[in-house]
XYZ file of C-alpha atoms in Angstrom:
744
model
C 15.536 -6.332 -27.263
C 12.901 -8.188 -25.084
C 14.364 -11.034 -23.195
C 12.114 -13.915 -24.033
C 13.012 -16.886 -22.013
C 12.531 -20.287 -23.473
C 11.669 -23.565 -21.451
C 10.570 -27.153 -21.992
C 6.880 -27.346 -21.843
C 7.096 -29.764 -19.264
C 8.542 -27.583 -16.618
C 5.430 -25.333 -16.650
C 4.110 -25.019 -13.490
C 7.464 -26.609 -11.413
C 10.339 -25.125 -9.931
C 8.723 -22.205 -8.270
C 11.264 -21.732 -5.994
C 14.800 -21.250 -7.289
C 16.935 -24.250 -6.264
C 19.410 -21.787 -4.478
C 16.487 -20.605 -2.296
C 15.055 -24.000 -1.348
C 15.751 -25.226 1.899
C 17.796 -28.874 2.280
C 14.857 -31.641 2.644
C 12.016 -29.494 1.436
C 10.193 -29.432 -1.844
C 8.797 -26.770 -3.754
C 5.457 -27.276 -2.187
C 6.556 -26.859 1.448
C 5.462 -23.428 2.180
C 2.127 -23.823 0.013
C 1.567 -26.565 2.294
C 1.743 -24.618 5.492
C -0.527 -21.970 4.103
C -3.116 -24.214 3.030
C -5.418 -24.769 6.173
C -8.730 -25.557 4.290
C -8.620 -29.241 5.656
C -9.597 -30.779 2.725
C -8.283 -34.352 2.019
C -6.971 -35.082 -1.497
C -6.846 -38.238 -3.456
C -5.775 -39.119 -6.970
C -7.975 -39.127 -9.819
C -9.735 -42.210 -11.096
C -9.352 -43.817 -14.360
C -13.318 -42.831 -14.949
C -12.467 -39.486 -13.700
C -9.355 -38.775 -15.809
C -11.490 -40.047 -19.164
C -14.269 -37.628 -18.296
C -12.090 -34.905 -18.154
C -10.626 -35.694 -21.388
C -13.840 -35.899 -22.697
C -14.736 -32.328 -21.458
C -11.685 -31.136 -23.341
C -9.473 -30.783 -20.439
C -5.624 -31.401 -20.500
C -2.843 -31.712 -18.150
C 1.032 -32.374 -18.379
C 0.629 -35.197 -15.872
C -2.906 -36.411 -14.546
C -1.166 -37.953 -11.598
C -0.489 -34.196 -10.459
C -4.258 -33.298 -10.084
C -5.445 -34.096 -6.917
C -9.065 -33.830 -6.033
C -11.569 -34.380 -2.677
C -14.110 -37.324 -2.569
C -16.722 -35.075 -3.705
C -14.934 -34.218 -6.959
C -17.580 -33.940 -9.566
C -15.444 -34.194 -13.147
C -18.520 -33.235 -15.420
C -17.786 -29.489 -13.794
C -14.651 -29.089 -15.421
C -14.548 -28.298 -19.081
C -12.214 -26.582 -21.696
C -9.628 -26.276 -18.828
C -5.501 -26.742 -19.070
C -3.700 -27.685 -15.970
C -0.052 -27.296 -15.102
C 1.987 -28.608 -12.421
C 0.397 -29.751 -8.977
C -3.393 -28.709 -9.128
C -5.560 -29.631 -5.895
C -9.344 -29.404 -6.313
C -11.982 -29.351 -3.425
C -15.478 -30.743 -3.952
C -17.510 -29.722 -6.943
C -21.297 -30.115 -6.479
C -24.161 -29.171 -9.294
C -25.015 -25.655 -7.778
C -24.532 -22.410 -9.065
C -23.459 -19.348 -7.259
C -24.717 -16.041 -7.436
C -23.614 -12.426 -6.134
C -24.895 -9.291 -7.414
C -26.892 -10.696 -9.934
C -24.198 -12.731 -11.376
C -24.920 -16.354 -11.780
C -22.561 -19.141 -12.639
C -22.220 -22.753 -12.380
C -19.896 -24.277 -9.737
C -16.702 -25.772 -11.609
C -13.964 -25.049 -13.673
C -14.351 -23.907 -17.176
C -12.203 -21.892 -20.059
C -9.383 -21.706 -17.813
C -5.468 -22.136 -17.620
C -4.707 -23.209 -14.154
C -0.984 -23.539 -13.090
C -0.030 -25.058 -9.816
C -3.060 -23.773 -7.667
C -5.026 -24.988 -4.609
C -8.780 -24.537 -5.155
C -11.221 -24.814 -2.201
C -15.087 -26.221 -2.007
C -17.451 -25.258 -4.915
C -15.559 -22.694 -6.346
C -16.381 -21.211 -9.752
C -13.372 -20.519 -12.430
C -14.823 -19.373 -15.354
C -12.824 -17.855 -18.373
C -9.733 -17.208 -16.258
C -7.230 -17.090 -19.143
C -4.199 -17.519 -16.578
C -3.955 -18.266 -13.036
C -0.723 -19.411 -11.372
C 0.450 -20.261 -7.719
C -2.733 -19.289 -5.945
C -4.454 -20.672 -2.890
C -8.369 -20.212 -3.479
C -10.892 -20.487 -0.710
C -14.375 -21.944 -0.513
C -17.269 -20.518 -2.476
C -14.905 -18.059 -4.529
C -16.034 -16.849 -7.795
C -13.394 -15.995 -10.615
C -14.968 -14.749 -13.961
C -13.525 -13.195 -16.868
C -9.988 -12.573 -15.516
C -7.004 -12.352 -17.693
C -4.372 -12.610 -15.254
C -3.994 -13.982 -11.745
C -0.546 -14.875 -10.773
C 2.169 -15.052 -8.091
C 5.821 -15.024 -8.198
C 8.043 -16.834 -6.015
C 9.457 -13.338 -4.304
C 5.823 -11.913 -3.999
C 5.601 -9.247 -0.972
C 1.950 -8.470 -1.296
C 2.815 -4.589 -0.786
C 5.064 -5.035 2.489
C 8.165 -3.122 2.144
C 10.508 -6.257 2.848
C 13.073 -8.075 0.864
C 13.025 -11.580 -0.277
C 16.124 -13.859 -0.218
C 18.644 -12.595 -2.467
C 17.228 -9.307 -3.103
C 19.053 -5.992 -3.154
C 17.972 -3.108 -0.801
C 17.574 -1.101 -3.954
C 14.054 -2.851 -4.618
C 12.554 -2.152 -1.124
C 9.232 -0.029 -1.309
C 9.167 3.203 0.665
C 6.717 5.480 1.054
C 7.888 8.963 0.771
C 5.525 10.672 3.080
C 5.182 14.478 4.552
C 8.077 15.399 2.133
C 8.901 15.034 -1.302
C 12.589 14.594 -1.064
C 12.065 11.134 0.756
C 13.384 12.698 3.965
C 10.666 11.277 5.847
C 10.234 7.927 4.044
C 8.666 4.980 5.848
C 8.231 1.257 4.862
C 4.778 0.141 4.440
C 3.442 -3.116 5.846
C 0.243 -4.974 6.589
C -1.364 -3.885 9.843
C 0.513 -0.570 9.938
C -1.432 1.858 12.142
C -1.434 5.843 11.845
C 0.535 6.142 14.848
C 3.112 3.977 13.437
C 3.581 5.852 10.269
C 3.707 9.078 12.408
C 6.218 7.757 14.527
C 8.590 6.657 11.677
C 8.158 9.802 9.848
C 8.646 12.192 12.535
C 11.475 11.295 14.645
C 14.205 11.447 11.905
C 17.332 12.351 14.010
C 16.751 8.943 16.215
C 18.566 6.483 14.079
C 18.343 3.997 16.671
C 14.470 4.070 16.794
C 14.511 4.362 12.762
C 16.532 1.096 12.445
C 14.331 -0.680 15.281
C 11.232 -0.091 12.939
C 12.955 -1.709 9.999
C 13.992 -4.481 12.395
C 10.424 -4.734 13.546
C 8.876 -4.590 9.942
C 11.453 -7.367 8.729
C 10.540 -9.947 11.538
C 6.693 -9.397 10.992
C 7.227 -11.090 7.382
C 8.914 -14.316 6.324
C 12.161 -13.540 4.034
C 11.798 -16.852 2.476
C 10.656 -17.404 -1.160
C 7.633 -19.524 -2.518
C 4.596 -18.000 -0.704
C 1.635 -18.571 -2.644
C -1.075 -15.893 -3.323
C -4.485 -16.399 -1.474
C -8.083 -15.345 -2.103
C -10.100 -15.633 1.120
C -13.644 -17.506 0.920
C -16.758 -16.030 -0.746
C -14.641 -13.313 -2.546
C -16.016 -12.657 -6.082
C -13.359 -11.447 -8.829
C -15.066 -10.773 -11.999
C -14.089 -8.714 -15.232
C -10.529 -7.801 -14.231
C -7.341 -7.614 -16.181
C -4.546 -8.347 -14.226
C -3.719 -9.408 -10.485
C -0.227 -10.087 -9.781
C 1.149 -10.980 -6.201
C -1.907 -9.687 -4.620
C -3.454 -11.373 -1.364
C -6.947 -10.801 -0.795
C -9.097 -11.679 2.217
C -12.603 -13.318 2.591
C -15.553 -11.732 1.215
C -13.828 -9.037 -1.158
C -15.708 -8.014 -4.196
C -13.483 -6.709 -7.350
C -14.899 -5.888 -10.530
C -13.436 -4.364 -13.681
C -9.881 -3.613 -12.063
C -7.578 -2.640 -14.569
C -4.441 -3.725 -12.574
C -3.511 -4.576 -9.030
C 0.030 -5.329 -8.277
C 2.130 -6.049 -5.359
C -0.725 -5.365 -2.877
C -2.634 -6.765 0.371
C -6.475 -6.411 0.069
C -7.809 -6.998 3.880
C -11.503 -7.805 3.773
C -13.515 -10.309 6.093
C -17.453 -11.089 6.305
C -18.191 -7.944 8.764
C -15.530 -5.654 6.904
C -15.814 -6.025 3.091
C -13.401 -4.539 0.810
C -14.462 -3.649 -2.904
C -12.604 -2.730 -5.715
C -14.269 -1.389 -8.803
C -14.017 -0.606 -12.298
C -11.208 1.132 -13.800
C -8.863 0.814 -10.405
C -5.184 0.444 -10.462
C -3.692 -0.529 -7.414
C 0.352 -0.870 -7.327
C 2.633 -1.330 -4.170
C 0.134 -0.948 -1.348
C -2.053 -2.087 1.688
C -5.735 -1.962 1.364
C -7.381 -1.937 4.818
C -10.475 -3.870 5.977
C -13.938 -2.407 4.471
C -12.451 -0.181 2.267
C -13.781 1.022 -1.239
C -11.878 1.968 -4.370
C -14.002 2.598 -7.619
C -14.344 4.313 -10.835
C -10.895 4.935 -12.284
C -8.679 5.224 -8.726
C -4.784 5.254 -9.204
C -2.889 4.599 -6.163
C 0.763 3.512 -6.173
C 3.122 3.389 -3.135
C 0.129 3.567 -0.513
C -1.440 2.477 2.507
C -5.407 2.823 2.750
C -6.528 2.271 6.424
C -9.681 0.454 7.284
C -12.945 1.885 6.221
C -11.593 4.490 3.549
C -12.661 5.316 0.260
C -10.978 6.225 -3.045
C -13.284 7.004 -6.224
C -13.920 8.817 -9.076
C -10.493 8.913 -10.218
C -8.888 10.051 -7.255
C -4.861 9.699 -7.308
C -3.081 8.570 -3.926
C 0.793 8.452 -4.370
C 3.423 7.946 -1.903
C 0.805 8.668 0.764
C -0.935 6.944 4.094
C -4.309 7.577 4.133
C -6.047 7.241 7.928
C -9.002 5.037 8.680
C -12.423 6.502 7.854
C -11.497 8.837 5.180
C -12.584 9.568 1.644
C -10.507 11.104 -1.354
C -12.636 11.649 -4.458
C -11.555 12.945 -7.872
C -8.276 14.736 -6.750
C -4.700 14.288 -6.503
C -2.585 13.333 -3.031
C 0.990 13.018 -2.985
C 3.652 12.447 -0.431
C 1.178 12.972 2.542
C 0.387 11.633 5.972
C -3.280 12.111 6.795
C -4.516 10.982 10.076
C -8.172 9.572 10.392
C -11.318 11.068 9.216
C -9.940 13.187 6.314
C -12.378 14.132 3.369
C -11.545 15.371 -0.089
C -14.229 15.316 -2.501
C -13.233 17.976 -5.374
C -11.703 17.187 -8.698
C -9.634 20.528 -8.244
C -8.324 20.060 -4.991
C -4.571 19.163 -4.644
C -2.760 17.964 -1.631
C 1.145 17.327 -1.445
C 3.617 17.072 1.170
C 1.436 17.600 4.126
C 1.075 16.401 7.580
C -2.890 16.495 8.319
C -3.551 15.445 11.885
C -7.256 14.124 11.906
C -10.785 15.390 11.023
C -9.545 17.352 8.058
C -11.679 18.604 5.020
C -10.223 19.968 1.755
C -12.303 22.377 -0.507
C -12.388 22.652 -3.973
C -9.596 24.676 -5.450
C -7.502 24.276 -2.600
C -3.861 23.349 -3.364
C -1.971 22.788 -0.410
C 1.644 22.124 -0.850
C 2.245 22.989 -4.458
C 4.209 26.330 -3.840
C 7.552 25.733 -2.640
C 9.769 28.458 -1.282
C 13.237 26.658 -1.454
C 15.275 25.505 -4.580
C 14.227 22.012 -3.979
C 10.730 20.074 -3.300
C 11.516 19.805 0.282
C 8.685 21.847 2.081
C 6.083 20.549 4.415
C 2.892 21.386 5.584
C 1.633 20.661 9.243
C -2.047 20.926 10.353
C -3.664 20.207 13.378
C -6.851 18.410 13.762
C -10.105 19.837 12.116
C -7.826 21.462 9.499
C -10.295 23.032 6.508
C -8.674 25.230 3.895
C -11.657 27.001 1.998
C -12.103 27.421 -1.793
C -9.189 28.080 -3.949
C -6.708 28.393 -0.918
C -3.009 27.960 -2.092
C -0.336 27.926 0.647
C 3.261 28.270 0.845
C 5.787 25.649 2.470
C 6.488 25.768 5.084
C 3.533 26.466 6.973
C 1.941 25.418 10.113
C -1.606 25.316 12.134
C -3.018 24.911 15.152
C -6.113 22.844 15.472
C -9.533 23.512 13.828
C -7.897 26.489 11.627
C -9.991 27.502 8.713
C -8.668 29.354 5.619
C -11.052 31.641 3.822
C -10.445 31.654 0.038
C -7.180 33.216 -1.116
C -3.801 33.001 -2.430
C -1.798 33.410 0.846
C 1.681 34.592 -0.289
C 4.049 33.820 2.525
C 4.174 30.963 4.824
C 2.225 30.844 7.763
C 2.252 29.504 11.385
C -1.150 30.090 13.121
C -0.872 28.737 16.629
C -4.621 30.034 17.832
C -6.812 27.191 17.462
C -10.393 27.513 15.975
C -9.436 30.426 14.259
C -10.942 32.116 10.608
C -7.835 33.022 8.749
C -8.051 35.432 5.780
C -6.154 37.217 3.445
C -7.466 40.686 3.282
C -5.953 41.785 -0.087
C -7.401 45.451 0.114
C -5.467 46.588 3.216
C -2.628 44.038 2.396
C -2.888 42.134 5.850
C -3.658 39.030 7.474
C -6.525 38.516 9.512
C -6.968 36.032 12.317
C -10.172 35.405 14.211
C -9.726 33.053 17.004
C -12.673 31.035 18.292
C -14.737 31.451 14.893
C -16.130 27.915 15.146
C -17.857 28.783 18.387
C -18.641 32.278 17.507
C -20.061 31.626 13.932
C -20.494 28.100 12.955
C -21.217 25.873 15.936
C -23.469 23.828 14.092
C -20.692 22.495 11.800
C -18.259 22.287 14.628
C -20.393 20.372 17.056
C -22.027 18.052 14.038
C -18.580 17.245 12.964
C -17.551 15.927 16.085
C -20.548 13.589 16.518
C -20.206 12.563 13.044
C -16.606 11.385 13.088
C -17.548 9.228 16.205
C -20.757 7.787 14.493
C -18.876 7.164 11.435
C -15.683 5.159 13.015
C -16.425 1.733 11.733
C -12.837 0.100 12.570
C -12.965 -3.316 14.001
C -9.256 -2.758 15.325
C -9.625 0.142 17.845
C -6.195 -0.150 19.225
C -5.661 3.379 18.999
C -8.155 5.212 20.547
C -8.842 8.029 18.117
C -9.777 11.606 19.860
C -12.631 13.231 17.860
C -14.082 15.633 20.560
C -13.043 19.441 19.571
C -12.138 20.099 23.220
C -9.210 17.567 24.192
C -5.873 18.247 25.966
C -4.372 19.269 22.496
C -6.586 21.885 22.058
C -6.770 23.082 25.705
C -2.794 23.492 25.664
C -3.422 25.667 22.483
C -6.029 27.354 24.038
C -3.692 28.286 27.300
C -0.911 29.354 24.872
C -3.406 31.457 23.025
C -4.594 33.292 26.011
C -1.011 34.330 26.931
C -0.726 35.431 23.179
C -3.804 37.389 23.403
C -2.669 39.099 26.666
C 0.805 39.848 25.076
C -0.429 41.118 21.751
C -3.073 43.328 23.744
C -0.441 44.860 26.213
C 1.671 45.594 23.124
C -1.251 47.389 21.222
C -2.391 49.254 24.487
C 1.150 50.853 24.892
C 1.338 51.708 21.142
C -1.770 53.433 21.444
C -0.463 55.258 24.525
C 2.964 56.330 22.741
C 4.744 54.209 24.992
C 7.720 52.699 23.293
C 10.081 51.930 26.355
C 11.608 48.714 26.158
C 9.380 46.303 28.227
C 9.781 42.533 28.847
C 7.084 40.064 27.748
C 5.755 39.095 31.310
C 4.915 42.778 31.532
C 3.117 43.033 28.444
C 1.180 39.864 29.263
C 0.383 41.652 32.648
C -0.890 44.717 31.404
C -3.044 42.931 28.237
C -4.384 40.498 30.936
C -5.669 43.293 33.010
C -7.245 45.091 30.297
C -8.900 41.541 29.080
C -9.828 40.319 32.316
C -11.761 43.545 33.241
C -13.777 43.808 29.745
C -12.025 47.364 29.497
C -13.815 49.102 26.589
C -10.294 50.218 25.284
C -9.444 46.998 24.223
C -12.451 47.362 21.444
C -10.331 50.276 20.208
C -7.014 48.815 19.611
C -5.650 47.702 16.670
C -4.123 44.205 17.888
C -1.200 42.939 16.013
C 0.542 39.396 16.021
C 3.724 38.756 15.284
C 5.347 35.616 14.335
C 2.473 34.298 12.245
C 3.266 35.048 8.645
C 6.909 35.620 7.136
C 6.220 39.021 6.008
C 6.567 42.413 6.878
C 2.792 43.139 6.422
C 0.278 43.248 9.396
C -1.253 40.387 10.979
C -4.483 41.545 12.805
C -6.137 39.679 15.417
C -10.213 40.410 15.146
C -12.465 40.139 18.137
C -9.390 39.526 20.270
C -11.768 40.195 23.403
C -14.425 37.850 22.854
C -11.981 35.094 22.293
C -10.207 35.715 25.372
C -13.421 35.316 27.356
C -14.664 32.348 25.325
C -11.438 30.212 25.567
C -11.353 31.015 29.546
C -14.715 29.447 29.567
C -13.923 26.932 27.484
C -11.246 25.705 29.995
C -13.621 25.573 32.854
C -16.175 23.853 30.841
C -13.910 21.060 29.616
C -12.821 20.414 33.233
C -16.337 19.949 34.546
C -16.854 17.373 31.472
C -13.774 15.445 32.706
C -15.061 15.842 36.091
C -18.745 14.209 35.023
C -16.867 11.712 33.321
C -15.107 10.475 36.161
C -17.989 10.625 38.449
C -20.101 8.645 36.228
C -17.360 6.190 35.411
C -16.128 5.362 38.904
C -19.849 5.720 40.373
C -18.724 8.321 43.041
C -21.804 9.385 45.610
C -20.236 12.042 47.747
C -17.937 14.998 48.093
C -15.614 12.932 50.001
C -15.201 10.047 47.347
C -14.938 12.674 44.846
C -11.713 14.445 46.668
C -10.528 10.985 47.092
C -10.376 10.172 43.809
C -8.815 13.422 42.027
C -5.251 14.050 41.718
C -3.257 15.603 44.004
C -0.323 17.294 41.935
C -1.406 18.858 38.766
C 0.799 20.515 36.204
C 0.070 21.333 32.800
C 1.675 18.326 30.635
C 2.508 18.199 26.587
C 0.772 16.167 24.586
C 1.194 14.548 21.111
C -0.962 13.598 18.263
C 0.174 10.047 17.435
C -1.913 9.211 14.377
C -5.015 10.665 16.095
C -4.394 9.302 19.542
C -3.434 11.777 22.161
C -0.427 10.341 24.473
C 1.570 12.272 27.176
C 4.712 13.330 25.590
C 6.404 11.825 28.841
C 4.765 8.349 27.871
C 6.017 8.795 24.470
C 9.727 9.399 25.495
C 9.422 6.274 27.837
C 8.265 4.031 24.885
C 11.287 5.482 22.809
C 13.621 4.253 25.447
C 11.996 1.041 25.435
C 12.348 0.526 22.077
C 15.960 1.395 22.147
C 16.590 -1.028 24.880
C 14.665 -3.940 23.314
C 12.100 -3.888 26.233
C 9.556 -3.279 23.246
C 10.704 -5.802 20.650
C 8.281 -5.683 17.836
C 4.912 -3.772 16.260
C 2.855 -5.987 18.267
C 4.384 -4.324 21.410
C 4.068 -1.195 20.187
C 0.506 -1.535 19.523
C 0.122 -2.818 23.166
C 1.641 0.486 24.166
C -1.065 2.445 21.955
C -3.744 -0.145 23.727
C -2.340 0.888 27.373
C -2.205 4.683 26.650
C -6.197 3.964 25.678
C -6.853 2.707 28.719
C -5.182 5.232 30.578
C -6.227 8.212 28.793
C -9.580 9.257 30.814
C -7.526 9.547 34.008
C -4.689 11.574 31.890
C -7.362 13.943 30.371
C -8.888 14.288 34.041
C -5.694 15.296 35.540
C -4.836 17.705 32.677
C -8.131 19.278 32.528
C -7.905 19.994 36.293
C -4.396 21.221 35.971
C -5.730 23.878 33.220
C -8.305 24.741 35.548
C -5.743 25.610 38.143
C -3.465 27.315 35.888
C -6.111 29.533 34.549
C -8.182 30.541 37.612
C -6.033 29.155 40.334
C -8.374 26.624 41.350
C -7.894 22.746 43.002
C -11.068 21.088 42.820
C -9.515 18.361 45.259
C -9.624 21.317 47.673
C -12.674 23.417 46.547
C -15.568 24.175 48.700
C -18.993 22.858 47.803
C -20.279 26.260 46.745
C -17.309 26.367 44.032
C -18.207 22.880 42.656
C -21.893 23.576 42.827
C -21.173 27.079 40.682
C -18.848 25.164 38.261
C -21.666 22.708 37.597
C -24.317 25.201 37.052
C -22.126 27.458 34.925
C -21.414 24.339 32.617
C -25.446 24.351 31.947
C -24.964 28.150 30.907
C -22.093 27.054 28.615
C -24.052 24.340 27.278
C -27.021 26.039 26.807
C -25.165 29.108 24.415
C -23.533 26.088 22.620
C -26.843 24.581 21.309
C -28.210 27.954 20.997
C -25.161 28.668 18.822
C -25.813 25.204 16.860
C -29.237 26.406 16.081
C -28.440 29.967 15.263
C -25.809 29.198 12.842
C -27.768 26.770 10.811
C -30.859 29.000 10.976
C -28.897 31.667 8.783
C -28.779 29.305 5.911
C -32.887 29.777 6.369
C -32.949 33.488 6.777
C -30.417 34.619 4.277
C -32.604 36.263 1.462
C -29.885 34.749 -1.304
C -30.587 31.450 -0.032
C -34.394 31.762 0.012
C -34.478 33.581 -3.370
C -34.639 30.342 -5.456
C -37.739 29.221 -3.999
C -40.975 29.895 -4.941
C -42.406 30.155 -1.179
C -41.240 28.941 2.267
C -43.171 25.780 1.646
C -41.118 24.883 -1.279
C -37.759 25.430 0.493
C -39.079 23.166 3.022
C -39.747 20.665 0.971
C -36.173 20.817 -0.833
C -33.876 21.500 1.971
C -35.974 20.423 4.831
C -37.551 22.215 7.959
C -35.029 23.789 10.212
C -37.239 22.630 13.189
C -37.327 19.002 11.643
C -33.249 18.979 11.698
C -32.283 15.791 13.387
C -28.922 17.002 14.534
C -30.594 20.191 16.173
C -33.245 17.935 17.800
C -30.970 15.538 19.260
C -28.476 18.280 20.621
C -31.614 20.127 22.243
C -32.496 16.610 23.993
C -29.029 16.014 25.180
C -29.101 19.679 26.686
C -32.401 18.687 28.609
C -30.781 15.567 29.874
C -27.673 17.134 30.778
C -29.418 19.571 32.857
C -31.356 16.751 34.704
C -28.090 14.913 35.208
C -26.383 18.074 36.591
C -29.637 18.640 39.013
C -29.294 15.010 40.109
C -25.729 15.200 40.823
C -26.079 18.355 42.899
C -28.585 16.549 44.967
C -26.531 13.445 45.053
C -23.469 15.253 46.239
C -25.571 17.192 48.938
C -24.898 20.853 47.010
C -28.319 21.627 46.700
C -28.661 23.811 50.086
C -25.274 25.649 49.255
C -25.137 29.195 48.668
C -23.093 30.561 45.915
C -21.309 33.003 48.456
C -20.080 30.373 50.567
């Protein structure tokens, strides 16, 4: 049977903190008094005020427990029931208006239990509000229940005094079996979530993270819920154990329980109709509306859940949007897009700038006897229409998957690849460099878009949005080696040479063929190994083009970092340039830590500092992120120059003026074909007869989709190209390279 507890009416609103958890010499309001920082001076009610309150059909168990400010107006309190200690700020004869909702200041038709109310609030038809601290100019209208329990944790995975470990909230990210579970907390950055989920064999690190989280919050019972200044809550049903920042807007939510909702004047958060949020953290500037269900979650800043989306046991990074679909047990880095009702994402680690197409089911197929599989995808992952993948699978950066049901696990190490399932020939096709060859518009625009849409206020972590960065350059270098090896193997197979041969010899043979653009390469059937867990063929398409493209990108990236270095440090001569470049160059390993690229060597040092206690809390760890952000430009430059040396045997510190000039001029050529590719890839949409056939004429098409010549992004890139040419010309002149001959 239901356990209905019966207590004396005069105890309603009192004894909020159980006696066994109340410190000696403290009353039940000691934490409440610490929390309330509104500065209002309270006094008791006058006899006239009590008479007026009674006349307005208000009741209280003890009028002496109602404290008010000097500018309290009892005429603005009607039909309310008060229990326990209630403190009320000034009430003045105004009405508040927000989004066409107009209500007079005051307290009306509400039951108020042990609350502090700020100045000029509206509490109208709130059936039950208990143990809350309300800010100034807050509007609470038509709400069934707003309540806080003495053991409230507000979505943080902590324990209060006397609570067993079994009730702690965990997020089971990346894996459905809970083997990568993390403890959510307010202020958790994507890097924190990844470190906790990734290093599962480091028991010391995991225990330290648990300690960091416990120390970040107070285990004492008795904290009140807070609703910040200018927040509006209307037509909602249940808010229980919810902390809400300032300037938030909640309308029509069904249930919000054990949640922190961060909001501020310059990063307002909205929760809309039909939403149900339980056990989670909502970041600054977020929006959730129209039937969203989120359970055990962290929604990082400026992200959106809408149109019935379901987010369960997952961390969603900043500046992301999920609509309609279902996401379970996933860790998603910033800038993720998923808009379609029939897409499904489960047990995945997506490392930023990702996009899920309609019908994609990523993580629904398990190959083991328990749901313990995982999908790991680098930046820019884009599974196309109706893509279905098997666990476990892994993808390099900017992999795009063509429509298809992929029958086996995949491990695609080539970045910027189009992967397609060739059912008619029972083979897997991989086209490396696809984005540069066929869809430069989308690649470039997405990179610009993510930067433009990064609305984070807290930029402790420097998120890398450029498609050329240390992670993708390392993947390119690895890909070049693989392309050489696969080409060498294909050539020997064609020649009928089946002798045992070392991998180094294969790479040497393939490298010679690719470097000299040998026509025979185009005739080879170049097959990859280790890309798919099957016996069928995995064919590399356009290997020759990809090989030379990747080499050009390594060179172009190095020049871009060099230009950034010259600009930032205001270098005006070759001598100063040579002095500022690093002497020792080596290819370094980089790790994507929640969207921030960090040297693996620095990450290892940080972990040791956590072990030894030098890093004592989450703030210290976040300071590490900030320090790495400050060092990133220098580290990226050193890595880019090391890649240039690795690929071409060229050290810029010792390079002749002629070589530097040639590199600068070559970068213009590369930039020109990029901009040309941007326009050409978009122009296909205007030239395709099947695109044009639904329009009466070209004029109608221009009205509907806009003229190609008016495309804002293309025009922006063309202007940028002209500016780039001018800047290179000025730099050549400043460094006194103008008279240098290329043959020098």
